Amino acid sequence: MTLDAILLASSEAASEIPVVHPVAAEGVFTWLWLIIALPLAGAAVLLLGGAVAKGALDKVGHWIGTASAAGSFVLSLILFIALLGRGEEERQIGQHLFTWFQVGGLDVGMDLLYDPLSALFLLLITGVGSLIHVYSIGYMEHDDRRRRFFGYLNLFVAAMLVLVLGANYLVVFLGWEGVGLASYLLIGFWQHKHSAAAAAKKAFVINRVGDIGLSLAIALMFTTFGTTDFAAISEQASGASQATLNALGLLLLLGACGKSAQVPLQAWLLDAMEGPTPVSALIHAATMVTAGVYLVVRSNFIYELTPVAQTVVVIVATVTLLWGAILGCAKDDIKKALAGSTMSQIGYMMLAAGLGVAGYPFAIFHLLTHGFFKANMFLGAGSVMHGMNDDVDMRHYGGLRNYMPVTFLTFAMGYLAIIGFPGFSGFFSKDKIIETALAENWIIGLCALLGAGITGFYMTRLMLMTFFGDTSRWDKDAHPHESPHVMTVPLIVLAALSVLGGVLLLGDFVVEFLAPVTGVAEHHEPPLPAIVITLMVVAVVAIGVAAAWFLVGKREIPRVAPTEVSFATRAARADLYGDAINEGVVVAPGRALVSGLTSFDRVGVDGVVEGGSLGVGAVSGALRRVQNGFVRSYALSLLGGALLVVLALLAVNLA
Amino acid sequence: MTEYIVLSAILFTIGCVGVLTRRNAIVVFMCIELMLNACNLALVTFAKQHGNLDGQIAAFFVMVVAAAEVVIGLAIIMTIFRTRRSASVDDASLLKY
């Protein structure tokens, strides 16, 4: 493609980007703030109220937490329906709560923006969030810090809602840091376990790296546009220089990489599985880790103007989707296998988001369906662990379909959805992404297709090892049993959503609904007819499933992972050496730099300071001997001094 | 005029050498007085030479200050002698490093 063609393409895109122009909230929409306030109040009561009424709160705390999340969900639903009743040009609603701070020309308001994009996120966060709250009532029943757990969960929900409702980047950043804090607190919830405490720290630190990107991007927006409002930036963005836009796109991507566990900031996600399973389902599968995708889609007015950053997004996403899928194939820990899968699926979303206007709606669509089926499977995994004495090693499972029928059936729905079995939600969303990717660039498209095949392999492997086969691999004291209703009902609801999530695409609903935010894509003719692509995807997935059947299902599964394995397996087990890369590229040079600096500080700086004082001390020690108490020696020095003065005067006068 | 100045210089040098070499506090004291008076002589001589009273006034000041100093100095020497039975300036060397 020639340079002219590229420039033409980008200038065309520029004219299509919708500008954010919210109308003032009125009627039912003035309740918008309440959606955030409910879980925030829940968190405040649960976390601070313990001092006042500990006993009572411990008894009802989980119900308070669940009720506040459910209340938010009901409000979100009401607002969603009200939004559907409005004309397309009126579907962006702004609410100014108060002035956050005002410094010089800088006026940052606590502004909320309710538009189709945030509407879908609200439903996902509060809907899946409420279900996971309900599930946690059962899952955390025997934990004596259950009240605190629900307080943290509510805090997370509130922060995530701030993130998706913020109308300027600083409010988004507030939520962004809030979810990071909640994630840290919840990963390390069982902080008596060293591994959990370390994992929480790791997640926090790696996220800080990404946050530097986001905060630098915000600072750059201030200097370039003088504001961080979506509305103002979306209007002025086309006036900024290309270099600024490129930098903004790349910095925002760095932020997104940290939060969404994209390569190269991916290493924290698998360790984050140390947290309680509902946390993994809510934060590290359904909502928080998709915040990076939200950021990219929300910043479409920047990304559409910077093809460079878009290309980098696509590359990062493609690498991540394959990276995560490979990890998923080798892990024996059921939660880590699912976490690898999460990474991979977020890679798909990022890929779609990087493809521009044509991809945005499918990124969000896949985000929603993934939120359903991945939360479903994580909760299913939690249910399995609940029945197997909190053992997470799939090599100790087997044949559980007969002992946990509800868990098995709901998990199977999630399984069919994620591999993209025709008719299930994941089929529609992933198919659309692969189709868009193929239309854009066939190499990227083929990578996405390959990823779908690997997804089929590792998910089938997980299913076979957990629910099929015989029971000979169990621990001796394992007595698997179905979980209580409070845990299985959310599973059933999520399973239904996993199956039916595809209806969102009926009549291109998602695409048209999101059009006010993401714009309307011009129709690209894919290189192959859509039906051929769909058949290809199904065929590749079938190959993956068959491979799993022959490699895992037909063979004896050893109870202890064999160590005599190929290099590829070893690499995948070691997270493709992600930690080693971090260690070698960042930690070791960082340590060397720090130890160099400290030794320079010790030898150089301290040497000058302490050497100076030692020298002065030594000289003064010698000099003080002059103060010997003999008056006559003082008189002699007096005379010497006077002579010197006289000589000096003489020298000056004579010269 | 030169004779007065030479006399003044000789007196000052005697006083100076006396202060540096003698141990007896009284003698040291007397040598100081000698130096002061050498200065007075020089001042008065210069006053005469310049034909004004500046030097003479300074000489009176020196006398007044010397008188005051003698009072205090002798009192100190007396006190030291009473406590230590010695008037040697080298014995009074406690105030040191």
PDB file of C-alpha atoms in Angstrom, chain A residues 367-636:
ATOM      1  CA  LEU A 367     -16.046  -8.780  26.237  1.00  0.00           C
ATOM      2  CA  LEU A 368     -19.666  -9.282  27.304  1.00  0.00           C
ATOM      3  CA  THR A 369     -19.954 -12.902  26.227  1.00  0.00           C
ATOM      4  CA  HIS A 370     -16.548 -13.651  27.726  1.00  0.00           C
ATOM      5  CA  GLY A 371     -17.703 -11.993  30.933  1.00  0.00           C
ATOM      6  CA  PHE A 372     -20.578 -14.455  31.051  1.00  0.00           C
ATOM      7  CA  PHE A 373     -18.878 -17.708  30.146  1.00  0.00           C
ATOM      8  CA  LYS A 374     -15.574 -17.077  31.877  1.00  0.00           C
ATOM      9  CA  ALA A 375     -17.251 -16.013  35.114  1.00  0.00           C
ATOM     10  CA  ASN A 376     -19.388 -19.119  34.735  1.00  0.00           C
ATOM     11  CA  MET A 377     -16.362 -21.379  34.352  1.00  0.00           C
ATOM     12  CA  PHE A 378     -14.383 -19.752  37.145  1.00  0.00           C
ATOM     13  CA  LEU A 379     -17.304 -20.155  39.502  1.00  0.00           C
ATOM     14  CA  GLY A 380     -17.633 -23.731  38.249  1.00  0.00           C
ATOM     15  CA  ALA A 381     -13.957 -24.287  39.022  1.00  0.00           C
ATOM     16  CA  GLY A 382     -14.603 -22.820  42.452  1.00  0.00           C
ATOM     17  CA  SER A 383     -17.465 -25.230  42.923  1.00  0.00           C
ATOM     18  CA  VAL A 384     -15.186 -28.136  41.961  1.00  0.00           C
ATOM     19  CA  MET A 385     -12.516 -26.958  44.378  1.00  0.00           C
ATOM     20  CA  HIS A 386     -15.162 -26.556  47.045  1.00  0.00           C
ATOM     21  CA  GLY A 387     -16.029 -30.220  46.616  1.00  0.00           C
ATOM     22  CA  MET A 388     -12.415 -31.427  46.400  1.00  0.00           C
ATOM     23  CA  ASN A 389     -10.964 -29.941  49.585  1.00  0.00           C
ATOM     24  CA  ASP A 390      -9.676 -26.822  47.773  1.00  0.00           C
ATOM     25  CA  ASP A 391      -7.373 -28.908  45.619  1.00  0.00           C
ATOM     26  CA  VAL A 392      -6.671 -27.048  42.366  1.00  0.00           C
ATOM     27  CA  ASP A 393      -4.628 -29.704  40.568  1.00  0.00           C
ATOM     28  CA  MET A 394      -6.632 -31.128  37.689  1.00  0.00           C
ATOM     29  CA  ARG A 395      -4.501 -34.249  37.822  1.00  0.00           C
ATOM     30  CA  HIS A 396      -6.281 -35.059  41.083  1.00  0.00           C
ATOM     31  CA  TYR A 397      -9.739 -34.692  39.516  1.00  0.00           C
ATOM     32  CA  GLY A 398     -11.550 -37.024  37.147  1.00  0.00           C
ATOM     33  CA  GLY A 399     -15.019 -38.349  36.572  1.00  0.00           C
ATOM     34  CA  LEU A 400     -16.622 -35.498  38.470  1.00  0.00           C
ATOM     35  CA  ARG A 401     -19.550 -35.257  36.067  1.00  0.00           C
ATOM     36  CA  ASN A 402     -21.388 -37.913  38.035  1.00  0.00           C
ATOM     37  CA  TYR A 403     -20.762 -36.286  41.406  1.00  0.00           C
ATOM     38  CA  MET A 404     -21.400 -32.649  40.522  1.00  0.00           C
ATOM     39  CA  PRO A 405     -24.043 -32.725  37.799  1.00  0.00           C
ATOM     40  CA  VAL A 406     -25.077 -29.069  38.041  1.00  0.00           C
ATOM     41  CA  THR A 407     -21.506 -27.831  38.083  1.00  0.00           C
ATOM     42  CA  PHE A 408     -20.684 -30.126  35.195  1.00  0.00           C
ATOM     43  CA  LEU A 409     -23.604 -29.060  33.031  1.00  0.00           C
ATOM     44  CA  THR A 410     -23.132 -25.339  33.647  1.00  0.00           C
ATOM     45  CA  PHE A 411     -19.385 -25.664  33.087  1.00  0.00           C
ATOM     46  CA  ALA A 412     -20.083 -27.494  29.845  1.00  0.00           C
ATOM     47  CA  MET A 413     -22.196 -24.558  28.657  1.00  0.00           C
ATOM     48  CA  GLY A 414     -19.278 -22.234  29.335  1.00  0.00           C
ATOM     49  CA  TYR A 415     -16.952 -24.688  27.626  1.00  0.00           C
ATOM     50  CA  LEU A 416     -19.056 -24.846  24.488  1.00  0.00           C
ATOM     51  CA  ALA A 417     -19.344 -21.061  24.500  1.00  0.00           C
ATOM     52  CA  ILE A 418     -15.612 -20.415  24.789  1.00  0.00           C
ATOM     53  CA  ILE A 419     -14.519 -22.869  22.125  1.00  0.00           C
ATOM     54  CA  GLY A 420     -17.111 -21.331  19.844  1.00  0.00           C
ATOM     55  CA  PHE A 421     -19.509 -24.219  19.377  1.00  0.00           C
ATOM     56  CA  PRO A 422     -22.047 -23.047  16.784  1.00  0.00           C
ATOM     57  CA  GLY A 423     -25.017 -21.386  18.391  1.00  0.00           C
ATOM     58  CA  PHE A 424     -23.342 -20.534  21.670  1.00  0.00           C
ATOM     59  CA  SER A 425     -22.415 -16.973  22.517  1.00  0.00           C
ATOM     60  CA  GLY A 426     -18.653 -17.327  22.054  1.00  0.00           C
ATOM     61  CA  PHE A 427     -19.206 -18.661  18.572  1.00  0.00           C
ATOM     62  CA  PHE A 428     -20.730 -15.403  17.370  1.00  0.00           C
ATOM     63  CA  SER A 429     -18.327 -13.076  19.106  1.00  0.00           C
ATOM     64  CA  LYS A 430     -15.095 -14.867  18.263  1.00  0.00           C
ATOM     65  CA  ASP A 431     -16.187 -15.587  14.724  1.00  0.00           C
ATOM     66  CA  LYS A 432     -16.819 -11.888  14.132  1.00  0.00           C
ATOM     67  CA  ILE A 433     -13.391 -10.943  15.448  1.00  0.00           C
ATOM     68  CA  ILE A 434     -11.612 -13.485  13.279  1.00  0.00           C
ATOM     69  CA  GLU A 435     -13.640 -12.362  10.298  1.00  0.00           C
ATOM     70  CA  THR A 436     -12.748  -8.706  10.876  1.00  0.00           C
ATOM     71  CA  ALA A 437      -9.106  -9.586  11.422  1.00  0.00           C
ATOM     72  CA  LEU A 438      -8.966 -11.603   8.211  1.00  0.00           C
ATOM     73  CA  ALA A 439     -10.496  -8.701   6.308  1.00  0.00           C
ATOM     74  CA  GLU A 440      -7.840  -6.393   7.687  1.00  0.00           C
ATOM     75  CA  ASN A 441      -4.703  -8.507   7.493  1.00  0.00           C
ATOM     76  CA  TRP A 442      -4.559 -12.217   6.702  1.00  0.00           C
ATOM     77  CA  ILE A 443      -1.502 -12.944   8.918  1.00  0.00           C
ATOM     78  CA  ILE A 444      -3.226 -11.521  11.979  1.00  0.00           C
ATOM     79  CA  GLY A 445      -6.392 -13.317  10.945  1.00  0.00           C
ATOM     80  CA  LEU A 446      -4.610 -16.661  10.689  1.00  0.00           C
ATOM     81  CA  CYS A 447      -3.021 -16.140  14.114  1.00  0.00           C
ATOM     82  CA  ALA A 448      -6.473 -15.499  15.554  1.00  0.00           C
ATOM     83  CA  LEU A 449      -7.724 -18.626  13.807  1.00  0.00           C
ATOM     84  CA  LEU A 450      -4.839 -20.646  15.245  1.00  0.00           C
ATOM     85  CA  GLY A 451      -5.681 -19.227  18.674  1.00  0.00           C
ATOM     86  CA  ALA A 452      -9.224 -20.525  18.295  1.00  0.00           C
ATOM     87  CA  GLY A 453      -7.845 -23.992  17.597  1.00  0.00           C
ATOM     88  CA  ILE A 454      -5.605 -23.881  20.678  1.00  0.00           C
ATOM     89  CA  THR A 455      -8.573 -22.674  22.710  1.00  0.00           C
ATOM     90  CA  GLY A 456     -10.429 -25.783  21.610  1.00  0.00           C
ATOM     91  CA  PHE A 457      -7.480 -27.917  22.695  1.00  0.00           C
ATOM     92  CA  TYR A 458      -6.857 -26.547  26.163  1.00  0.00           C
ATOM     93  CA  MET A 459     -10.506 -26.220  27.123  1.00  0.00           C
ATOM     94  CA  THR A 460     -11.178 -29.807  26.030  1.00  0.00           C
ATOM     95  CA  ARG A 461      -8.145 -30.939  27.998  1.00  0.00           C
ATOM     96  CA  LEU A 462      -9.482 -29.139  31.049  1.00  0.00           C
ATOM     97  CA  MET A 463     -12.920 -30.687  30.642  1.00  0.00           C
ATOM     98  CA  LEU A 464     -11.514 -34.185  30.125  1.00  0.00           C
ATOM     99  CA  MET A 465      -9.172 -34.033  33.081  1.00  0.00           C
ATOM    100  CA  THR A 466     -11.797 -32.613  35.432  1.00  0.00           C
ATOM    101  CA  PHE A 467     -15.128 -34.153  34.572  1.00  0.00           C
ATOM    102  CA  PHE A 468     -14.353 -37.264  32.542  1.00  0.00           C
ATOM    103  CA  GLY A 469     -12.254 -40.368  33.031  1.00  0.00           C
ATOM    104  CA  ASP A 470     -12.323 -42.377  36.224  1.00  0.00           C
ATOM    105  CA  THR A 471     -11.915 -41.475  39.851  1.00  0.00           C
ATOM    106  CA  SER A 472      -8.587 -43.227  40.413  1.00  0.00           C
ATOM    107  CA  ARG A 473      -6.638 -39.974  40.551  1.00  0.00           C
ATOM    108  CA  TRP A 474      -8.509 -38.566  43.546  1.00  0.00           C
ATOM    109  CA  ASP A 475      -6.899 -37.813  46.836  1.00  0.00           C
ATOM    110  CA  LYS A 476      -7.771 -40.503  49.384  1.00  0.00           C
ATOM    111  CA  ASP A 477      -9.858 -38.176  51.545  1.00  0.00           C
ATOM    112  CA  ALA A 478     -11.729 -36.518  48.653  1.00  0.00           C
ATOM    113  CA  HIS A 479     -15.503 -36.652  48.946  1.00  0.00           C
ATOM    114  CA  PRO A 480     -16.775 -34.549  46.061  1.00  0.00           C
ATOM    115  CA  HIS A 481     -20.297 -33.271  46.457  1.00  0.00           C
ATOM    116  CA  GLU A 482     -22.507 -30.787  44.693  1.00  0.00           C
ATOM    117  CA  SER A 483     -22.305 -27.263  46.045  1.00  0.00           C
ATOM    118  CA  PRO A 484     -25.249 -25.619  47.855  1.00  0.00           C
ATOM    119  CA  HIS A 485     -27.968 -23.819  45.915  1.00  0.00           C
ATOM    120  CA  VAL A 486     -26.597 -20.416  46.747  1.00  0.00           C
ATOM    121  CA  MET A 487     -23.634 -21.376  44.587  1.00  0.00           C
ATOM    122  CA  THR A 488     -25.327 -23.370  41.864  1.00  0.00           C
ATOM    123  CA  VAL A 489     -28.078 -20.839  41.068  1.00  0.00           C
ATOM    124  CA  PRO A 490     -25.598 -18.168  39.918  1.00  0.00           C
ATOM    125  CA  LEU A 491     -23.912 -20.895  37.891  1.00  0.00           C
ATOM    126  CA  ILE A 492     -27.174 -21.741  36.172  1.00  0.00           C
ATOM    127  CA  VAL A 493     -27.926 -18.080  35.408  1.00  0.00           C
ATOM    128  CA  LEU A 494     -24.439 -17.532  34.014  1.00  0.00           C
ATOM    129  CA  ALA A 495     -24.665 -20.738  31.999  1.00  0.00           C
ATOM    130  CA  ALA A 496     -27.910 -19.504  30.462  1.00  0.00           C
ATOM    131  CA  LEU A 497     -26.219 -16.216  29.599  1.00  0.00           C
ATOM    132  CA  SER A 498     -23.267 -18.101  28.106  1.00  0.00           C
ATOM    133  CA  VAL A 499     -25.614 -19.954  25.837  1.00  0.00           C
ATOM    134  CA  LEU A 500     -27.868 -17.060  24.945  1.00  0.00           C
ATOM    135  CA  GLY A 501     -25.343 -14.195  24.916  1.00  0.00           C
ATOM    136  CA  GLY A 502     -25.276 -14.410  21.149  1.00  0.00           C
ATOM    137  CA  VAL A 503     -28.729 -12.849  20.921  1.00  0.00           C
ATOM    138  CA  LEU A 504     -27.047  -9.491  21.485  1.00  0.00           C
ATOM    139  CA  LEU A 505     -25.881  -9.757  17.897  1.00  0.00           C
ATOM    140  CA  LEU A 506     -29.379 -10.415  16.555  1.00  0.00           C
ATOM    141  CA  GLY A 507     -30.066  -7.858  13.866  1.00  0.00           C
ATOM    142  CA  ASP A 508     -26.644  -6.376  14.542  1.00  0.00           C
ATOM    143  CA  PHE A 509     -28.012  -4.981  17.809  1.00  0.00           C
ATOM    144  CA  VAL A 510     -24.623  -4.467  19.463  1.00  0.00           C
ATOM    145  CA  VAL A 511     -23.137  -2.826  16.392  1.00  0.00           C
ATOM    146  CA  GLU A 512     -25.991  -0.389  15.966  1.00  0.00           C
ATOM    147  CA  PHE A 513     -26.375   0.244  19.676  1.00  0.00           C
ATOM    148  CA  LEU A 514     -22.711   1.178  20.016  1.00  0.00           C
ATOM    149  CA  ALA A 515     -22.672   3.277  16.851  1.00  0.00           C
ATOM    150  CA  PRO A 516     -23.032   6.611  18.713  1.00  0.00           C
ATOM    151  CA  VAL A 517     -19.774   5.805  20.517  1.00  0.00           C
ATOM    152  CA  THR A 518     -17.739   3.788  18.060  1.00  0.00           C
ATOM    153  CA  GLY A 519     -18.959   5.138  14.757  1.00  0.00           C
ATOM    154  CA  VAL A 520     -20.174   3.255  11.733  1.00  0.00           C
ATOM    155  CA  ALA A 521     -17.667   1.180   9.819  1.00  0.00           C
ATOM    156  CA  GLU A 522     -17.663   1.215   6.078  1.00  0.00           C
ATOM    157  CA  HIS A 523     -18.294  -2.259   4.834  1.00  0.00           C
ATOM    158  CA  HIS A 524     -15.121  -4.183   4.024  1.00  0.00           C
ATOM    159  CA  GLU A 525     -15.522  -7.207   1.836  1.00  0.00           C
ATOM    160  CA  PRO A 526     -13.695 -10.033   3.618  1.00  0.00           C
ATOM    161  CA  PRO A 527     -11.255 -11.976   1.418  1.00  0.00           C
ATOM    162  CA  LEU A 528     -13.492 -15.012   1.705  1.00  0.00           C
ATOM    163  CA  PRO A 529     -17.249 -15.282   2.065  1.00  0.00           C
ATOM    164  CA  ALA A 530     -18.325 -15.086   5.707  1.00  0.00           C
ATOM    165  CA  ILE A 531     -19.725 -18.598   5.689  1.00  0.00           C
ATOM    166  CA  VAL A 532     -16.385 -20.017   4.535  1.00  0.00           C
ATOM    167  CA  ILE A 533     -14.601 -18.223   7.386  1.00  0.00           C
ATOM    168  CA  THR A 534     -17.135 -19.551   9.866  1.00  0.00           C
ATOM    169  CA  LEU A 535     -16.636 -23.081   8.570  1.00  0.00           C
ATOM    170  CA  MET A 536     -12.873 -22.631   8.790  1.00  0.00           C
ATOM    171  CA  VAL A 537     -13.134 -21.511  12.409  1.00  0.00           C
ATOM    172  CA  VAL A 538     -15.353 -24.445  13.298  1.00  0.00           C
ATOM    173  CA  ALA A 539     -13.015 -26.845  11.496  1.00  0.00           C
ATOM    174  CA  VAL A 540      -9.928 -25.491  13.274  1.00  0.00           C
ATOM    175  CA  VAL A 541     -11.674 -25.697  16.644  1.00  0.00           C
ATOM    176  CA  ALA A 542     -12.743 -29.257  15.845  1.00  0.00           C
ATOM    177  CA  ILE A 543      -9.116 -30.142  15.104  1.00  0.00           C
ATOM    178  CA  GLY A 544      -8.106 -28.661  18.467  1.00  0.00           C
ATOM    179  CA  VAL A 545     -10.799 -30.607  20.287  1.00  0.00           C
ATOM    180  CA  ALA A 546      -9.877 -33.813  18.493  1.00  0.00           C
ATOM    181  CA  ALA A 547      -6.215 -33.310  19.324  1.00  0.00           C
ATOM    182  CA  ALA A 548      -7.118 -32.956  22.994  1.00  0.00           C
ATOM    183  CA  TRP A 549      -9.245 -36.074  22.791  1.00  0.00           C
ATOM    184  CA  PHE A 550      -6.394 -38.133  21.349  1.00  0.00           C
ATOM    185  CA  LEU A 551      -3.599 -36.630  23.463  1.00  0.00           C
ATOM    186  CA  VAL A 552      -5.439 -36.400  26.786  1.00  0.00           C
ATOM    187  CA  GLY A 553      -8.745 -38.216  26.644  1.00  0.00           C
ATOM    188  CA  LYS A 554      -7.481 -41.495  25.201  1.00  0.00           C
ATOM    189  CA  ARG A 555      -4.412 -41.730  27.373  1.00  0.00           C
ATOM    190  CA  GLU A 556      -3.778 -42.463  30.986  1.00  0.00           C
ATOM    191  CA  ILE A 557      -3.366 -39.189  32.912  1.00  0.00           C
ATOM    192  CA  PRO A 558      -0.496 -39.480  35.409  1.00  0.00           C
ATOM    193  CA  ARG A 559      -1.307 -38.279  38.890  1.00  0.00           C
ATOM    194  CA  VAL A 560       1.967 -36.380  39.085  1.00  0.00           C
ATOM    195  CA  ALA A 561       2.936 -34.238  36.135  1.00  0.00           C
ATOM    196  CA  PRO A 562       5.630 -36.047  34.127  1.00  0.00           C
ATOM    197  CA  THR A 563       8.950 -34.252  34.123  1.00  0.00           C
ATOM    198  CA  GLU A 564      10.356 -35.945  31.022  1.00  0.00           C
ATOM    199  CA  VAL A 565       8.613 -33.603  28.615  1.00  0.00           C
ATOM    200  CA  SER A 566       9.442 -31.671  25.501  1.00  0.00           C
ATOM    201  CA  PHE A 567      10.989 -28.247  25.618  1.00  0.00           C
ATOM    202  CA  ALA A 568       7.723 -26.673  24.463  1.00  0.00           C
ATOM    203  CA  THR A 569       5.810 -28.137  27.413  1.00  0.00           C
ATOM    204  CA  ARG A 570       8.465 -27.066  29.855  1.00  0.00           C
ATOM    205  CA  ALA A 571       8.434 -23.540  28.445  1.00  0.00           C
ATOM    206  CA  ALA A 572       4.661 -23.325  28.654  1.00  0.00           C
ATOM    207  CA  ARG A 573       4.684 -24.655  32.212  1.00  0.00           C
ATOM    208  CA  ALA A 574       7.140 -21.893  33.090  1.00  0.00           C
ATOM    209  CA  ASP A 575       4.743 -19.260  31.708  1.00  0.00           C
ATOM    210  CA  LEU A 576       6.853 -19.098  28.525  1.00  0.00           C
ATOM    211  CA  TYR A 577       9.592 -17.777  30.795  1.00  0.00           C
ATOM    212  CA  GLY A 578       7.638 -14.578  31.389  1.00  0.00           C
ATOM    213  CA  ASP A 579       9.011 -14.297  34.901  1.00  0.00           C
ATOM    214  CA  ALA A 580      12.518 -15.089  33.701  1.00  0.00           C
ATOM    215  CA  ILE A 581      12.242 -12.381  31.055  1.00  0.00           C
ATOM    216  CA  ASN A 582      11.068  -9.876  33.639  1.00  0.00           C
ATOM    217  CA  GLU A 583      13.863 -11.022  35.908  1.00  0.00           C
ATOM    218  CA  GLY A 584      16.506 -10.710  33.206  1.00  0.00           C
ATOM    219  CA  VAL A 585      15.272  -7.578  31.460  1.00  0.00           C
ATOM    220  CA  VAL A 586      13.971  -5.525  34.349  1.00  0.00           C
ATOM    221  CA  VAL A 587      14.729  -6.914  37.772  1.00  0.00           C
ATOM    222  CA  ALA A 588      18.386  -7.898  37.363  1.00  0.00           C
ATOM    223  CA  PRO A 589      19.463  -4.691  35.587  1.00  0.00           C
ATOM    224  CA  GLY A 590      17.376  -2.756  38.086  1.00  0.00           C
ATOM    225  CA  ARG A 591      19.142  -4.465  40.950  1.00  0.00           C
ATOM    226  CA  ALA A 592      22.526  -3.883  39.337  1.00  0.00           C
ATOM    227  CA  LEU A 593      21.669  -0.231  38.845  1.00  0.00           C
ATOM    228  CA  VAL A 594      20.469   0.110  42.411  1.00  0.00           C
ATOM    229  CA  SER A 595      23.474  -1.638  43.903  1.00  0.00           C
ATOM    230  CA  GLY A 596      25.713   0.493  41.692  1.00  0.00           C
ATOM    231  CA  LEU A 597      23.964   3.610  42.878  1.00  0.00           C
ATOM    232  CA  THR A 598      24.093   2.597  46.527  1.00  0.00           C
ATOM    233  CA  SER A 599      27.784   1.789  46.334  1.00  0.00           C
ATOM    234  CA  PHE A 600      28.375   5.112  44.574  1.00  0.00           C
ATOM    235  CA  ASP A 601      26.380   6.715  47.355  1.00  0.00           C
ATOM    236  CA  ARG A 602      28.394   4.895  49.975  1.00  0.00           C
ATOM    237  CA  VAL A 603      31.820   5.411  48.423  1.00  0.00           C
ATOM    238  CA  GLY A 604      31.348   8.625  46.483  1.00  0.00           C
ATOM    239  CA  VAL A 605      28.810  10.788  48.238  1.00  0.00           C
ATOM    240  CA  ASP A 606      29.350   9.464  51.740  1.00  0.00           C
ATOM    241  CA  GLY A 607      33.117   9.472  51.068  1.00  0.00           C
ATOM    242  CA  VAL A 608      33.088  13.173  50.269  1.00  0.00           C
ATOM    243  CA  VAL A 609      30.875  14.061  53.189  1.00  0.00           C
ATOM    244  CA  GLU A 610      32.473  11.821  55.782  1.00  0.00           C
ATOM    245  CA  GLY A 611      36.002  12.335  54.422  1.00  0.00           C
ATOM    246  CA  GLY A 612      35.490  16.066  54.618  1.00  0.00           C
ATOM    247  CA  SER A 613      34.360  15.912  58.199  1.00  0.00           C
ATOM    248  CA  LEU A 614      37.214  13.536  59.076  1.00  0.00           C
ATOM    249  CA  GLY A 615      39.708  15.925  57.485  1.00  0.00           C
ATOM    250  CA  VAL A 616      38.316  18.927  59.321  1.00  0.00           C
ATOM    251  CA  GLY A 617      38.381  16.901  62.531  1.00  0.00           C
ATOM    252  CA  ALA A 618      42.016  15.924  62.037  1.00  0.00           C
ATOM    253  CA  VAL A 619      43.110  19.483  61.244  1.00  0.00           C
ATOM    254  CA  SER A 620      41.226  20.895  64.188  1.00  0.00           C
ATOM    255  CA  GLY A 621      42.704  18.192  66.416  1.00  0.00           C
ATOM    256  CA  ALA A 622      46.144  19.416  65.434  1.00  0.00           C
ATOM    257  CA  LEU A 623      45.212  23.056  65.651  1.00  0.00           C
ATOM    258  CA  ARG A 624      43.728  22.877  69.104  1.00  0.00           C
ATOM    259  CA  ARG A 625      47.194  22.017  70.487  1.00  0.00           C
ATOM    260  CA  VAL A 626      48.027  25.663  69.870  1.00  0.00           C
ATOM    261  CA  GLN A 627      45.618  26.544  72.679  1.00  0.00           C
ATOM    262  CA  ASN A 628      48.161  25.408  75.256  1.00  0.00           C
ATOM    263  CA  GLY A 629      47.321  27.664  78.201  1.00  0.00           C
ATOM    264  CA  PHE A 630      50.688  29.511  78.254  1.00  0.00           C
ATOM    265  CA  VAL A 631      49.962  33.208  78.096  1.00  0.00           C
ATOM    266  CA  ARG A 632      53.378  33.955  76.721  1.00  0.00           C
ATOM    267  CA  SER A 633      52.866  31.764  73.667  1.00  0.00           C
ATOM    268  CA  TYR A 634      49.621  33.644  73.003  1.00  0.00           C
ATOM    269  CA  ALA A 635      51.540  36.845  73.283  1.00  0.00           C
ATOM    270  CA  LEU A 636      54.058  35.533  70.790  1.00  0.00           C
TER     271      LEU A 636
END
